JSON list of C-alpha atoms in Angstrom, two decimals:
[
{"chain": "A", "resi": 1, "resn": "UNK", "atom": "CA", "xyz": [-6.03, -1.59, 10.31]},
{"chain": "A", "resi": 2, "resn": "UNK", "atom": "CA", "xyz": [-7.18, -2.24, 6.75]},
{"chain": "A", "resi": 3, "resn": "UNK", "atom": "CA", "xyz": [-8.45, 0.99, 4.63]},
{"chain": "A", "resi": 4, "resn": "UNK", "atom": "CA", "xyz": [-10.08, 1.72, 1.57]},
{"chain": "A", "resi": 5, "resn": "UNK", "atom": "CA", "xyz": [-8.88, 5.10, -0.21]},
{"chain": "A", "resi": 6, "resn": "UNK", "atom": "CA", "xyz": [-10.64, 5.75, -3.14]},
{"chain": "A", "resi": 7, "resn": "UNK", "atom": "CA", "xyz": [-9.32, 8.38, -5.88]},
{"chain": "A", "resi": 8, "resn": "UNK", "atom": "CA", "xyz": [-5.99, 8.10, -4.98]},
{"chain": "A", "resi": 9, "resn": "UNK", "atom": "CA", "xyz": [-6.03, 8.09, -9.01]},
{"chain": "A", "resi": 10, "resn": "UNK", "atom": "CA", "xyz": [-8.02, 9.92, -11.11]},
{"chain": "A", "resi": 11, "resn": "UNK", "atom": "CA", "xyz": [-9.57, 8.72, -14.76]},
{"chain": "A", "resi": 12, "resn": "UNK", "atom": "CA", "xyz": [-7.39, 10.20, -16.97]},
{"chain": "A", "resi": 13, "resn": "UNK", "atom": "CA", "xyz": [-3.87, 8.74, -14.97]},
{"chain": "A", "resi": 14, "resn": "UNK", "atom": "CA", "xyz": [-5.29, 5.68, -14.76]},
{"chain": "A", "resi": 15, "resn": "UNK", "atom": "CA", "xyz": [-5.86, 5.79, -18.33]},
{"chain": "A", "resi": 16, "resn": "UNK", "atom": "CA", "xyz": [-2.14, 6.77, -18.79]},
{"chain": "A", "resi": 17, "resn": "UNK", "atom": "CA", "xyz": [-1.01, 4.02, -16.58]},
{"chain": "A", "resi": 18, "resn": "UNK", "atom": "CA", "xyz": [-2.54, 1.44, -18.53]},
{"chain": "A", "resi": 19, "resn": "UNK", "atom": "CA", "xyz": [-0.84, 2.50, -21.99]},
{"chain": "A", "resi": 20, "resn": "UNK", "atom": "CA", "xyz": [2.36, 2.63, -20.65]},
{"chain": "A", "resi": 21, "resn": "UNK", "atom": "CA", "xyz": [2.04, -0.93, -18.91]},
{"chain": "A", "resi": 22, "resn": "UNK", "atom": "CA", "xyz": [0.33, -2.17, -22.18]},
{"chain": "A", "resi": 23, "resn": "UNK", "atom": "CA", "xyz": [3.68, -2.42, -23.93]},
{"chain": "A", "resi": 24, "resn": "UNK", "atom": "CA", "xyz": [6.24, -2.86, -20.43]},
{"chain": "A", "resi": 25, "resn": "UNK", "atom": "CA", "xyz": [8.82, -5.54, -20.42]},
{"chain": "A", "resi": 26, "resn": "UNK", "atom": "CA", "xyz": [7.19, -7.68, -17.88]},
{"chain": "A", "resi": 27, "resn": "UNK", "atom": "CA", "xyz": [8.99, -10.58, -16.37]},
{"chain": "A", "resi": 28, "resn": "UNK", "atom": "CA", "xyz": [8.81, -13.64, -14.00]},
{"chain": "A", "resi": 29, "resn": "UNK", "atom": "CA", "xyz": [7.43, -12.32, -11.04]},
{"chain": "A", "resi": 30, "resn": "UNK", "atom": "CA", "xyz": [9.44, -15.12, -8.83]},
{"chain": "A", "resi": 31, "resn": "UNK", "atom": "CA", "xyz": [12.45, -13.21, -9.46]},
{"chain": "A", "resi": 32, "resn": "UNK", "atom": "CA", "xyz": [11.38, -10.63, -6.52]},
{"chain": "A", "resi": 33, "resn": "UNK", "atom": "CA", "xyz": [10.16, -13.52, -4.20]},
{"chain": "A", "resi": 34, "resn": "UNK", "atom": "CA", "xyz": [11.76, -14.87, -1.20]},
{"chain": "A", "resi": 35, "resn": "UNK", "atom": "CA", "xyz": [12.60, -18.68, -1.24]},
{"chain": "A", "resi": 36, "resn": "UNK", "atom": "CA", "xyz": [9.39, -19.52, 0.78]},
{"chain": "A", "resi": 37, "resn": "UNK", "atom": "CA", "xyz": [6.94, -16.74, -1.05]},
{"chain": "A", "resi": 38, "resn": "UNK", "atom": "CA", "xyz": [8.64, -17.66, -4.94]},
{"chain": "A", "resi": 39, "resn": "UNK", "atom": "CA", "xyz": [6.52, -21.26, -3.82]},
{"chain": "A", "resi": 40, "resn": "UNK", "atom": "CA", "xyz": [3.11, -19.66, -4.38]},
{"chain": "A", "resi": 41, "resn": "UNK", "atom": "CA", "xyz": [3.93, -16.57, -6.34]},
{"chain": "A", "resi": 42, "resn": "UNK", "atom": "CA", "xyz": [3.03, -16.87, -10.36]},
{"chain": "A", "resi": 43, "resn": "UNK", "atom": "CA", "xyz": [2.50, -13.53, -11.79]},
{"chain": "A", "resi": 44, "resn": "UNK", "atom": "CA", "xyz": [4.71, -11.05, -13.83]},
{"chain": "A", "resi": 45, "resn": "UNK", "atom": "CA", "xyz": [5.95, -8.31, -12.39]},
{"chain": "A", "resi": 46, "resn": "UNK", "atom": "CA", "xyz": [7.79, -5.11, -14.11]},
{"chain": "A", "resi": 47, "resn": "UNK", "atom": "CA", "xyz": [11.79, -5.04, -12.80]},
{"chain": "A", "resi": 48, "resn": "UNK", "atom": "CA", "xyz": [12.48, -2.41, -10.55]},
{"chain": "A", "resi": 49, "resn": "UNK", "atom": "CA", "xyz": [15.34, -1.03, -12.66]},
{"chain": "A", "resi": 50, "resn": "UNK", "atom": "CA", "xyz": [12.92, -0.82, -15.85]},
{"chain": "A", "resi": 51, "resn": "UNK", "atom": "CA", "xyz": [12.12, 2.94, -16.65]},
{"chain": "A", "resi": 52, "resn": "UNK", "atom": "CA", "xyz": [8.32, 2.42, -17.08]},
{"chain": "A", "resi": 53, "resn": "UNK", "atom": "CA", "xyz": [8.62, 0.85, -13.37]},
{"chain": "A", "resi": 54, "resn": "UNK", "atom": "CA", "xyz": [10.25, 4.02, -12.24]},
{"chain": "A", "resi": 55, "resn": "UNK", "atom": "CA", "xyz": [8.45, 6.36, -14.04]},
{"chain": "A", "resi": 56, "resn": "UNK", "atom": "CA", "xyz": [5.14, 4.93, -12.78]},
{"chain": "A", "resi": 57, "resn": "UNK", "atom": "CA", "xyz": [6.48, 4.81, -9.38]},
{"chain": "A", "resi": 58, "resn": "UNK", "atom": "CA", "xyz": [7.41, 8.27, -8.92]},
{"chain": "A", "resi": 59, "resn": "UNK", "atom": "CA", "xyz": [3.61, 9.28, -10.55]},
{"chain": "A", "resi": 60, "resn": "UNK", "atom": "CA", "xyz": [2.24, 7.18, -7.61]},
{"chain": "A", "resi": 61, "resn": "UNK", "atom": "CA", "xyz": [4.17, 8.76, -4.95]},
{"chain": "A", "resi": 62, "resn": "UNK", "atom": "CA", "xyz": [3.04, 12.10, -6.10]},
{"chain": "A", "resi": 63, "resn": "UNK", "atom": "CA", "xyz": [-0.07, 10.67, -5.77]},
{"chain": "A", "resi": 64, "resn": "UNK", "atom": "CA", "xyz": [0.16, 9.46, -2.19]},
{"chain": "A", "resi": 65, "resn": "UNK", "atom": "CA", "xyz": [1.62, 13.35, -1.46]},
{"chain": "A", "resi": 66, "resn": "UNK", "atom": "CA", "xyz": [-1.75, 14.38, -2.50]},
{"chain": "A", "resi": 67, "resn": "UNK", "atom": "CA", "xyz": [-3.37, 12.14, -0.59]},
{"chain": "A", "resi": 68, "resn": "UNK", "atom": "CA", "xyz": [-4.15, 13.46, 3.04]},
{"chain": "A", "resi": 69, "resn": "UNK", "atom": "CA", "xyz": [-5.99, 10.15, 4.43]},
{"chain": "A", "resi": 70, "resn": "UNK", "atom": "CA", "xyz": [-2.75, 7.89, 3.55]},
{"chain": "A", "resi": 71, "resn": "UNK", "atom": "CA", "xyz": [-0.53, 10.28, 5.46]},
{"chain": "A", "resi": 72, "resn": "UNK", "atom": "CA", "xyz": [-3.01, 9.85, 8.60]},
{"chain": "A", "resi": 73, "resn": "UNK", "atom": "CA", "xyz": [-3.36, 6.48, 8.15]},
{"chain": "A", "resi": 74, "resn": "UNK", "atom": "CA", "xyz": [0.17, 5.47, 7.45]},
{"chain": "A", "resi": 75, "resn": "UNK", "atom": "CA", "xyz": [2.22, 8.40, 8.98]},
{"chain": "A", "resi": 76, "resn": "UNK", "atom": "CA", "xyz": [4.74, 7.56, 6.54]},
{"chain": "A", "resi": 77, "resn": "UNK", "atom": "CA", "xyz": [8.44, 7.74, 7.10]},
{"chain": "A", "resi": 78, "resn": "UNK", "atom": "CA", "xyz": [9.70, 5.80, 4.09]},
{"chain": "A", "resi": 79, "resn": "UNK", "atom": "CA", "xyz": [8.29, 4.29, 1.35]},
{"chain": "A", "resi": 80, "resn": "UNK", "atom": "CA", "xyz": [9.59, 1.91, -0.82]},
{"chain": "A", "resi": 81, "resn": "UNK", "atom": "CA", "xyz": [9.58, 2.64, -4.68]},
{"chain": "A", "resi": 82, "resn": "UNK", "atom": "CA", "xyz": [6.68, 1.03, -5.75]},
{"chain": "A", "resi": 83, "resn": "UNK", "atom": "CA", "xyz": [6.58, -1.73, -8.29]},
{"chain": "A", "resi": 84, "resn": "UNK", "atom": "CA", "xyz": [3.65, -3.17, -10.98]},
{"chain": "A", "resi": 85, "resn": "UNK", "atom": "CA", "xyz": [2.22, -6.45, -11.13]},
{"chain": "A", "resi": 86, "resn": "UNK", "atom": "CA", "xyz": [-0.10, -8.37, -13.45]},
{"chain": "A", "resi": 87, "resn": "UNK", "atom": "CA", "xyz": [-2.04, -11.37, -13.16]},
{"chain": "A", "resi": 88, "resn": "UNK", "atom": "CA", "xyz": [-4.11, -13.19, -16.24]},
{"chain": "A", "resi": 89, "resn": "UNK", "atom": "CA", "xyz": [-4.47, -16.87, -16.85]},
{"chain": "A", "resi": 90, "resn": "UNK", "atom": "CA", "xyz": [-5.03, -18.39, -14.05]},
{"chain": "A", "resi": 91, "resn": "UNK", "atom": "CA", "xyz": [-2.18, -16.78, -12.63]},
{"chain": "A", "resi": 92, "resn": "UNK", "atom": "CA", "xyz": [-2.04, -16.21, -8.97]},
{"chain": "A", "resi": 93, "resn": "UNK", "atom": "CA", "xyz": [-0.23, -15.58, -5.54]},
{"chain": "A", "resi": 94, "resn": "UNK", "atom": "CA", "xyz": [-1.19, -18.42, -2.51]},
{"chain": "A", "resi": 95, "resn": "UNK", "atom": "CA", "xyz": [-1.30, -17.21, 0.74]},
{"chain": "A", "resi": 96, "resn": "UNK", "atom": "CA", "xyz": [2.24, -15.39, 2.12]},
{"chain": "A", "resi": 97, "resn": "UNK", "atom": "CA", "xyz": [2.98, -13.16, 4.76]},
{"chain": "A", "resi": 98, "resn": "UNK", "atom": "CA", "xyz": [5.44, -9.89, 3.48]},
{"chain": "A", "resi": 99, "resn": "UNK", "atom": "CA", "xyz": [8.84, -9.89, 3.85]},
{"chain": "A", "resi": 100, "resn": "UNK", "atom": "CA", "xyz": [9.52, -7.89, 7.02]},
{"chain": "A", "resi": 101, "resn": "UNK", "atom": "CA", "xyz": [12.71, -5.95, 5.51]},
{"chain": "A", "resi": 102, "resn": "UNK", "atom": "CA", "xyz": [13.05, -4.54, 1.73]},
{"chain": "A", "resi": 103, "resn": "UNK", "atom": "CA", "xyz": [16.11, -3.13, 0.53]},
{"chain": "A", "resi": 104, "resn": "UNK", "atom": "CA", "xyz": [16.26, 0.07, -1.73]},
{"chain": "A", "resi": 105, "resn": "UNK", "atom": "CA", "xyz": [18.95, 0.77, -3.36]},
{"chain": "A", "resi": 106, "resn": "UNK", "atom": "CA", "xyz": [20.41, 4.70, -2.42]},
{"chain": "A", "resi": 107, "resn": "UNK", "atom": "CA", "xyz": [21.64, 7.42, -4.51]},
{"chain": "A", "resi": 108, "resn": "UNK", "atom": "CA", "xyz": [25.02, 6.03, -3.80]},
{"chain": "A", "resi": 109, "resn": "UNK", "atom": "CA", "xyz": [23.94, 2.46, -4.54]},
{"chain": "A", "resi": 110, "resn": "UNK", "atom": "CA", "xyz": [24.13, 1.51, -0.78]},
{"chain": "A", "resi": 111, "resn": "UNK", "atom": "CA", "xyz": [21.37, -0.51, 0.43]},
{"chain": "A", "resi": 112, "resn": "UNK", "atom": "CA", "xyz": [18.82, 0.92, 2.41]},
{"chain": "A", "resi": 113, "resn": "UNK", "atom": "CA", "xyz": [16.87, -0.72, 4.62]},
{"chain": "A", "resi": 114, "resn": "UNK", "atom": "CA", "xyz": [12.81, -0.39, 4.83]},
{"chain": "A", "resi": 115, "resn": "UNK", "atom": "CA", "xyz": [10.64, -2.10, 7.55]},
{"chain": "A", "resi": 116, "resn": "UNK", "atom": "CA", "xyz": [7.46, -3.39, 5.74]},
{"chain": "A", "resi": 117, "resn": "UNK", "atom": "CA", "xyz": [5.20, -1.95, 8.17]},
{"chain": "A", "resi": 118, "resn": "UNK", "atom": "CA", "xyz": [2.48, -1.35, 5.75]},
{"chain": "A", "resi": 119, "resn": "UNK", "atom": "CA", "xyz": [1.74, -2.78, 2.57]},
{"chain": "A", "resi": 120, "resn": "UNK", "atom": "CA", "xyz": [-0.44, -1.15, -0.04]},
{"chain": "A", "resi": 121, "resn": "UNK", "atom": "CA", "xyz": [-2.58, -2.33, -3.20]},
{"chain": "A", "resi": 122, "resn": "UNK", "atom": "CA", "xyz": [-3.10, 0.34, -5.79]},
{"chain": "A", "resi": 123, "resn": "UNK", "atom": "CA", "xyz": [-5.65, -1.13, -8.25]},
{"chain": "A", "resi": 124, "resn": "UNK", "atom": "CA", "xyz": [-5.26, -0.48, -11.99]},
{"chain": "A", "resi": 125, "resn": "UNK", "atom": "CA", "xyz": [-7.91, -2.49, -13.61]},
{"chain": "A", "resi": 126, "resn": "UNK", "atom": "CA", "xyz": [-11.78, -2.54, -12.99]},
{"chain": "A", "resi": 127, "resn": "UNK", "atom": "CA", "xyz": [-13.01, -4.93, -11.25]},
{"chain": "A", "resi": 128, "resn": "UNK", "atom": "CA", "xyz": [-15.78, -5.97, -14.09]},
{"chain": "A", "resi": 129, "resn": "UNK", "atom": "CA", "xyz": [-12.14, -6.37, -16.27]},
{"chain": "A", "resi": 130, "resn": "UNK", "atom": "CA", "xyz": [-11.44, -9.31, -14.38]},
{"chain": "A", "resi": 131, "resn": "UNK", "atom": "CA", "xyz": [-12.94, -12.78, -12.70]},
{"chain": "A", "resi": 132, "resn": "UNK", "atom": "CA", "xyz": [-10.78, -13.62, -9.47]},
{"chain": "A", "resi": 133, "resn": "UNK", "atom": "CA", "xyz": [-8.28, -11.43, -8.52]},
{"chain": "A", "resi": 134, "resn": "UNK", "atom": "CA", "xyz": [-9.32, -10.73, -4.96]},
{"chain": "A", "resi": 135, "resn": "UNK", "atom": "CA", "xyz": [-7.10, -9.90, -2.55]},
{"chain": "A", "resi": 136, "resn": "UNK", "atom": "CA", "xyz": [-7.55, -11.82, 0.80]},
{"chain": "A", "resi": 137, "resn": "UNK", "atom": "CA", "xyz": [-6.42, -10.92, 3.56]},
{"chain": "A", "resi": 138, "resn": "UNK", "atom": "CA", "xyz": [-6.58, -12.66, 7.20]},
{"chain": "A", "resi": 139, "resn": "UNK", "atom": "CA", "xyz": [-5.86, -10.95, 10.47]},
{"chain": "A", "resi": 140, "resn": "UNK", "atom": "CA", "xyz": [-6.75, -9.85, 13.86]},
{"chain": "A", "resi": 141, "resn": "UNK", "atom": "CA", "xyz": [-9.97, -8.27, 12.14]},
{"chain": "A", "resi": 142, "resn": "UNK", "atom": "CA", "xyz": [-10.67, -11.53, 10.48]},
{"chain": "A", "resi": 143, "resn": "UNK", "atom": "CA", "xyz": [-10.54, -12.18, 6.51]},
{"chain": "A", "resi": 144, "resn": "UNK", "atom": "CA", "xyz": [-11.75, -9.36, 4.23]},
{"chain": "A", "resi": 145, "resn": "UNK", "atom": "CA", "xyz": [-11.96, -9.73, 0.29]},
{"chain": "A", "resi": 146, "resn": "UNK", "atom": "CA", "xyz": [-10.63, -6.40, -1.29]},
{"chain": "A", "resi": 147, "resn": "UNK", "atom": "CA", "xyz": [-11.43, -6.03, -5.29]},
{"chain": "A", "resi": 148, "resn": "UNK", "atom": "CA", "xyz": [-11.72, -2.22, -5.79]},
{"chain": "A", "resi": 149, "resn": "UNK", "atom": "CA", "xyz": [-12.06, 0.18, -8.42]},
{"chain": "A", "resi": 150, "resn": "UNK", "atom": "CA", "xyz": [-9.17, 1.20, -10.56]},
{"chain": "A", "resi": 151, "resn": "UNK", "atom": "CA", "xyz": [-7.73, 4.24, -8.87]},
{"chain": "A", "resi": 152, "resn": "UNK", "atom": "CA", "xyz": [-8.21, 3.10, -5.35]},
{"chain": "A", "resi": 153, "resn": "UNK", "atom": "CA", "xyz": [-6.29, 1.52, -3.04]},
{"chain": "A", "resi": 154, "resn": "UNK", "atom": "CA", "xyz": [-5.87, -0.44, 0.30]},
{"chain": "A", "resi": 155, "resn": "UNK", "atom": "CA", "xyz": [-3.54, -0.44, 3.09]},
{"chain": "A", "resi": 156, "resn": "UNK", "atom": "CA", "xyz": [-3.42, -3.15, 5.68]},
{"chain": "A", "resi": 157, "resn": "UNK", "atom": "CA", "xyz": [-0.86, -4.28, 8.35]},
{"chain": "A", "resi": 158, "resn": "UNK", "atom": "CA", "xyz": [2.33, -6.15, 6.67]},
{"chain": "A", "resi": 159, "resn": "UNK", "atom": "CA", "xyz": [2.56, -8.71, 9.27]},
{"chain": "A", "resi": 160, "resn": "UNK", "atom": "CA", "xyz": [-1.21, -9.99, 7.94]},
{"chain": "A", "resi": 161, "resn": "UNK", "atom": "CA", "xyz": [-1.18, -13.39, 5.76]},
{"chain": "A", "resi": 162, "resn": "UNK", "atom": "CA", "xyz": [-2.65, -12.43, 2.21]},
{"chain": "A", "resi": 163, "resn": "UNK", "atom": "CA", "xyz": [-3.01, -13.51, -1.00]},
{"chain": "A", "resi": 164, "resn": "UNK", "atom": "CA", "xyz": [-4.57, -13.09, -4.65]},
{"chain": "A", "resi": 165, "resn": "UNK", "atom": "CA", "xyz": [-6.79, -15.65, -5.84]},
{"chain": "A", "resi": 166, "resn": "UNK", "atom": "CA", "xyz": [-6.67, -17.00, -9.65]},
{"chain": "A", "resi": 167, "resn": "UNK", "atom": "CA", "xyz": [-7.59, -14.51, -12.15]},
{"chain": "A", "resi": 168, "resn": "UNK", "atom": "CA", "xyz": [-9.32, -16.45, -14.32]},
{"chain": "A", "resi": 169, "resn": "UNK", "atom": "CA", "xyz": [-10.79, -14.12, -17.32]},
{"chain": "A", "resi": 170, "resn": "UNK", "atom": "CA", "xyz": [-9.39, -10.47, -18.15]},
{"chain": "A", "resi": 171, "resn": "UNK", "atom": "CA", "xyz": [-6.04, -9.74, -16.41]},
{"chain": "A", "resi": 172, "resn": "UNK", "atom": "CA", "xyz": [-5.41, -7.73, -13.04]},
{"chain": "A", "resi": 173, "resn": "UNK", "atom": "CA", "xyz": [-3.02, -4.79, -13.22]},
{"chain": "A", "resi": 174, "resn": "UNK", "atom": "CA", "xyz": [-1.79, -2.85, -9.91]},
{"chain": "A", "resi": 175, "resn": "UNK", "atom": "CA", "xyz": [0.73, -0.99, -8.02]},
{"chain": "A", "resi": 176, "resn": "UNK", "atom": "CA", "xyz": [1.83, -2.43, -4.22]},
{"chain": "A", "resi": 177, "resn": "UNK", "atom": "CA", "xyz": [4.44, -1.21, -2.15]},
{"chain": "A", "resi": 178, "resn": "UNK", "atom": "CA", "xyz": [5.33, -1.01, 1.46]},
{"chain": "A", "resi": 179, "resn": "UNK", "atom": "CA", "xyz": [5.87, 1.99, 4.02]},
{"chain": "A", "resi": 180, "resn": "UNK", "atom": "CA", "xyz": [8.08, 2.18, 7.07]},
{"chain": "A", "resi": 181, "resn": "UNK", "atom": "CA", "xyz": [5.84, 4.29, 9.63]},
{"chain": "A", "resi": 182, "resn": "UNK", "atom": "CA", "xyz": [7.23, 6.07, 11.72]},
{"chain": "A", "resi": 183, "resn": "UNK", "atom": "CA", "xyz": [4.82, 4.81, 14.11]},
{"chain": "A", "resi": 184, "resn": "UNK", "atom": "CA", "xyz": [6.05, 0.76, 14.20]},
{"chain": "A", "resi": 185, "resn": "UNK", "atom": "CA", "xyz": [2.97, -0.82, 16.42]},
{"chain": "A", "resi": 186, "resn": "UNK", "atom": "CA", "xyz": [-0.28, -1.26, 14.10]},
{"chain": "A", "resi": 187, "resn": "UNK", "atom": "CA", "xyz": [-2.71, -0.92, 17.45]},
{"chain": "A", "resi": 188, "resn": "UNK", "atom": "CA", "xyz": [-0.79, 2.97, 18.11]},
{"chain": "A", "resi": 189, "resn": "UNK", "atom": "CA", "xyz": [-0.85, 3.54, 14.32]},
{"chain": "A", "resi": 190, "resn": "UNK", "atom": "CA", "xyz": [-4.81, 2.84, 14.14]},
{"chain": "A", "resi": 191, "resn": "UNK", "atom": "CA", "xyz": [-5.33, 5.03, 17.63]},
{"chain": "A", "resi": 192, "resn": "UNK", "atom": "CA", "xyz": [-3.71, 7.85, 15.75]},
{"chain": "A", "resi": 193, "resn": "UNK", "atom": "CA", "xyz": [-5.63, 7.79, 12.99]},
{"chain": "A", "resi": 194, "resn": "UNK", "atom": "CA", "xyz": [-8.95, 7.51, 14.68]},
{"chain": "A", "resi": 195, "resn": "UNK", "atom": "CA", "xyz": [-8.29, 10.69, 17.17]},
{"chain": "A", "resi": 196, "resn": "UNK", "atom": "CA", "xyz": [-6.56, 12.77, 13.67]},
{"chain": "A", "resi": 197, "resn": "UNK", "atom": "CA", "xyz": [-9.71, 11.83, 12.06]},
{"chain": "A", "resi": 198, "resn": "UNK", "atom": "CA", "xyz": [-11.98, 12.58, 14.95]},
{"chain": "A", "resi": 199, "resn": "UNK", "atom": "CA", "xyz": [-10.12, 16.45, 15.53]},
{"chain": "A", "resi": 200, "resn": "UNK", "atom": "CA", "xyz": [-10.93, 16.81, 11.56]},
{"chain": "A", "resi": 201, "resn": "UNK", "atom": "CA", "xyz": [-14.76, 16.22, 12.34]},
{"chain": "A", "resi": 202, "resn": "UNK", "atom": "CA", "xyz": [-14.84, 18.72, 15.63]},
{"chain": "A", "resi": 203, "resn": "UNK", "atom": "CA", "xyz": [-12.72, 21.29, 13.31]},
{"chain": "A", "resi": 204, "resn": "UNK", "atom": "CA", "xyz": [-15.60, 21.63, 11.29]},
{"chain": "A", "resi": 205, "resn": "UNK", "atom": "CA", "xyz": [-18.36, 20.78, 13.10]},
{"chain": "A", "resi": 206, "resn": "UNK", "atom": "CA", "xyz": [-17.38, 23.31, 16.26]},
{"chain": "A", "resi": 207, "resn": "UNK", "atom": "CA", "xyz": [-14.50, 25.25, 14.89]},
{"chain": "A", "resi": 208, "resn": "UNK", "atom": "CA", "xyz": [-12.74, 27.23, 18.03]},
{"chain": "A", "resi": 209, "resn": "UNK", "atom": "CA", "xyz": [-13.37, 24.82, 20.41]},
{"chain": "A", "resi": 210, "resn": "UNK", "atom": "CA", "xyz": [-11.38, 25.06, 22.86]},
{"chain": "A", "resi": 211, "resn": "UNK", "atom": "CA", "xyz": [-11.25, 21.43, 22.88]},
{"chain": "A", "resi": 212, "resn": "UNK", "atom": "CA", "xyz": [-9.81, 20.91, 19.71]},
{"chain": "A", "resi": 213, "resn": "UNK", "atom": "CA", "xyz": [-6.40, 22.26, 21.50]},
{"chain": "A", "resi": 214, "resn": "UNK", "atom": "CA", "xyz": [-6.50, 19.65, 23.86]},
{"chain": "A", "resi": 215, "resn": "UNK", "atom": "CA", "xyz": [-7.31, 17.15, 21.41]},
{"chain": "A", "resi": 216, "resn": "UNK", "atom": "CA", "xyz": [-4.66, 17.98, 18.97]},
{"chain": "A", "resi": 217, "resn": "UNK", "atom": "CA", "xyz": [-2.01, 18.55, 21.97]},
{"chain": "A", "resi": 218, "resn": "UNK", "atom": "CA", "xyz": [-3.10, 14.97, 22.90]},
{"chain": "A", "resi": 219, "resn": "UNK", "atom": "CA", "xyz": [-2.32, 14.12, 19.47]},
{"chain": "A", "resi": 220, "resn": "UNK", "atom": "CA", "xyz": [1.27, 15.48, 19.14]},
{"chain": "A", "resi": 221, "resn": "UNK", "atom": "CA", "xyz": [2.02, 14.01, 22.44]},
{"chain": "A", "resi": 222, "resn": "UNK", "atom": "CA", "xyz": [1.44, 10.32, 21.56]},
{"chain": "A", "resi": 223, "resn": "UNK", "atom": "CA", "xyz": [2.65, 10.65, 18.27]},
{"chain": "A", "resi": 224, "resn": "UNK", "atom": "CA", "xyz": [5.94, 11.72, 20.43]},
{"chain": "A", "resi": 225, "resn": "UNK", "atom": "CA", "xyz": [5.70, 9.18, 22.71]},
{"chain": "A", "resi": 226, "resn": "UNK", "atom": "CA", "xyz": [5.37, 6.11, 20.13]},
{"chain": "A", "resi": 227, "resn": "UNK", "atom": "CA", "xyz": [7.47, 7.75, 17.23]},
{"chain": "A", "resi": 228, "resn": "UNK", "atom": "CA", "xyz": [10.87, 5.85, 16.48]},
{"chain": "A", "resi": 229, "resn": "UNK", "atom": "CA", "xyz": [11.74, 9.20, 14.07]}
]
């Protein structure tokens, strides 16, 4: 399933993202590739250890926690911290499918593993900032161009092929991380969503039907049956 959520953001911490990235230590973005992805990856990315990185990344996660259509969409169980990427020159990121494991390091320094279920684009820059840029993305739904409004986002499955074409005027500034859901098939995940979203319609279009107590038992029991919590 591939979603537009708009606002995630609002003006004014978008705003504040940008002049914090505006002077961030940015760096080789190859460093964080695989062997295979490193091939067609040229952008520069912000370290994960840097403190704008994690100050950033724990304003976007508060973001996501206000955010009621990502928690339907993604049912989250773990999300890995997310990191900041930018794109000018050219620069771009050839077609590459996500790693299917990230690593986060724990309070203790342990690794921790996180399945890449989902992978999410937070954009940071407006699309009439930039020429190029899109993000493409082929799968079972076919290929959609995504180029959204700073502030918005997109989540799609992490097994789809992807990539960002050359930005070619302006540069391209975003967020993108991955969740581990704690629902692991996309096809369950998407069934979910659409009969969470449909009870959210019937609650206010017939509020104390009795069938919203079926529906939402109906609910509960799938996400039971599919959950790997």
């Amino acid at each position: 399933m591939l979603l537009h959520i708009p606002n995630v953001l609002s003006a004014d911490e978008v705003a504040y993202f940008r002049s914090r990235l505006a002077g961030a230590g940015w760096a080789d973005g190859k460093r964080t590739a695989g062997y295979q992805s490193a091939q067609a990856k040229d952008n520069a990315q912000l370290p994960e250890a840097d403190p704008v990185a994690r100050e950033l990344g724990g304003r976007v996660l508060d973001a996501l926690g206000r955010s009621p259509l990502f928690f339907s969409a993604v049912l989250p169980r773990r999300i890995f911290p997310p990191l900041f990427n930018r794109y000018a020159g050219g620069q771009s990121f050839g077609f590459h499918v996500d790693n299917a494991i990230r690593y986060e390091r724990g309070a203790n320094g342990a690794q921790v593993p996180v399945r890449t279920d989902v992978s999410t684009t937070l954009f940071l820059s407006s699309p009439d900032e930039y020429d190029g840029g899109e993000l493409v993305i082929q799968d079972t739904y076919g290929t959609q161009r995504v180029k959204l409004p700073a502030g918005d986002l997109v989540v799609y499955p992490g097994t789809s092929l992807h990539e960002v074409t050359p930005v070619t005027r302006g540069a391209r500034l975003a967020s993108f991380f991955w969740t581990q859901s704690l629902v692991r098939d996309a096809g369950q995940r998407r069934e979910l969503f659409e009969l969470d979203r449909a009870i959210q319609r019937l609650t206010v279009a017939a509020p104390g039907d009795p069938a919203l107590v079926q529906l939402t038992g109906v609910y509960h029991n799938l996400l039971r049956r599919w959950s790997d919590a």
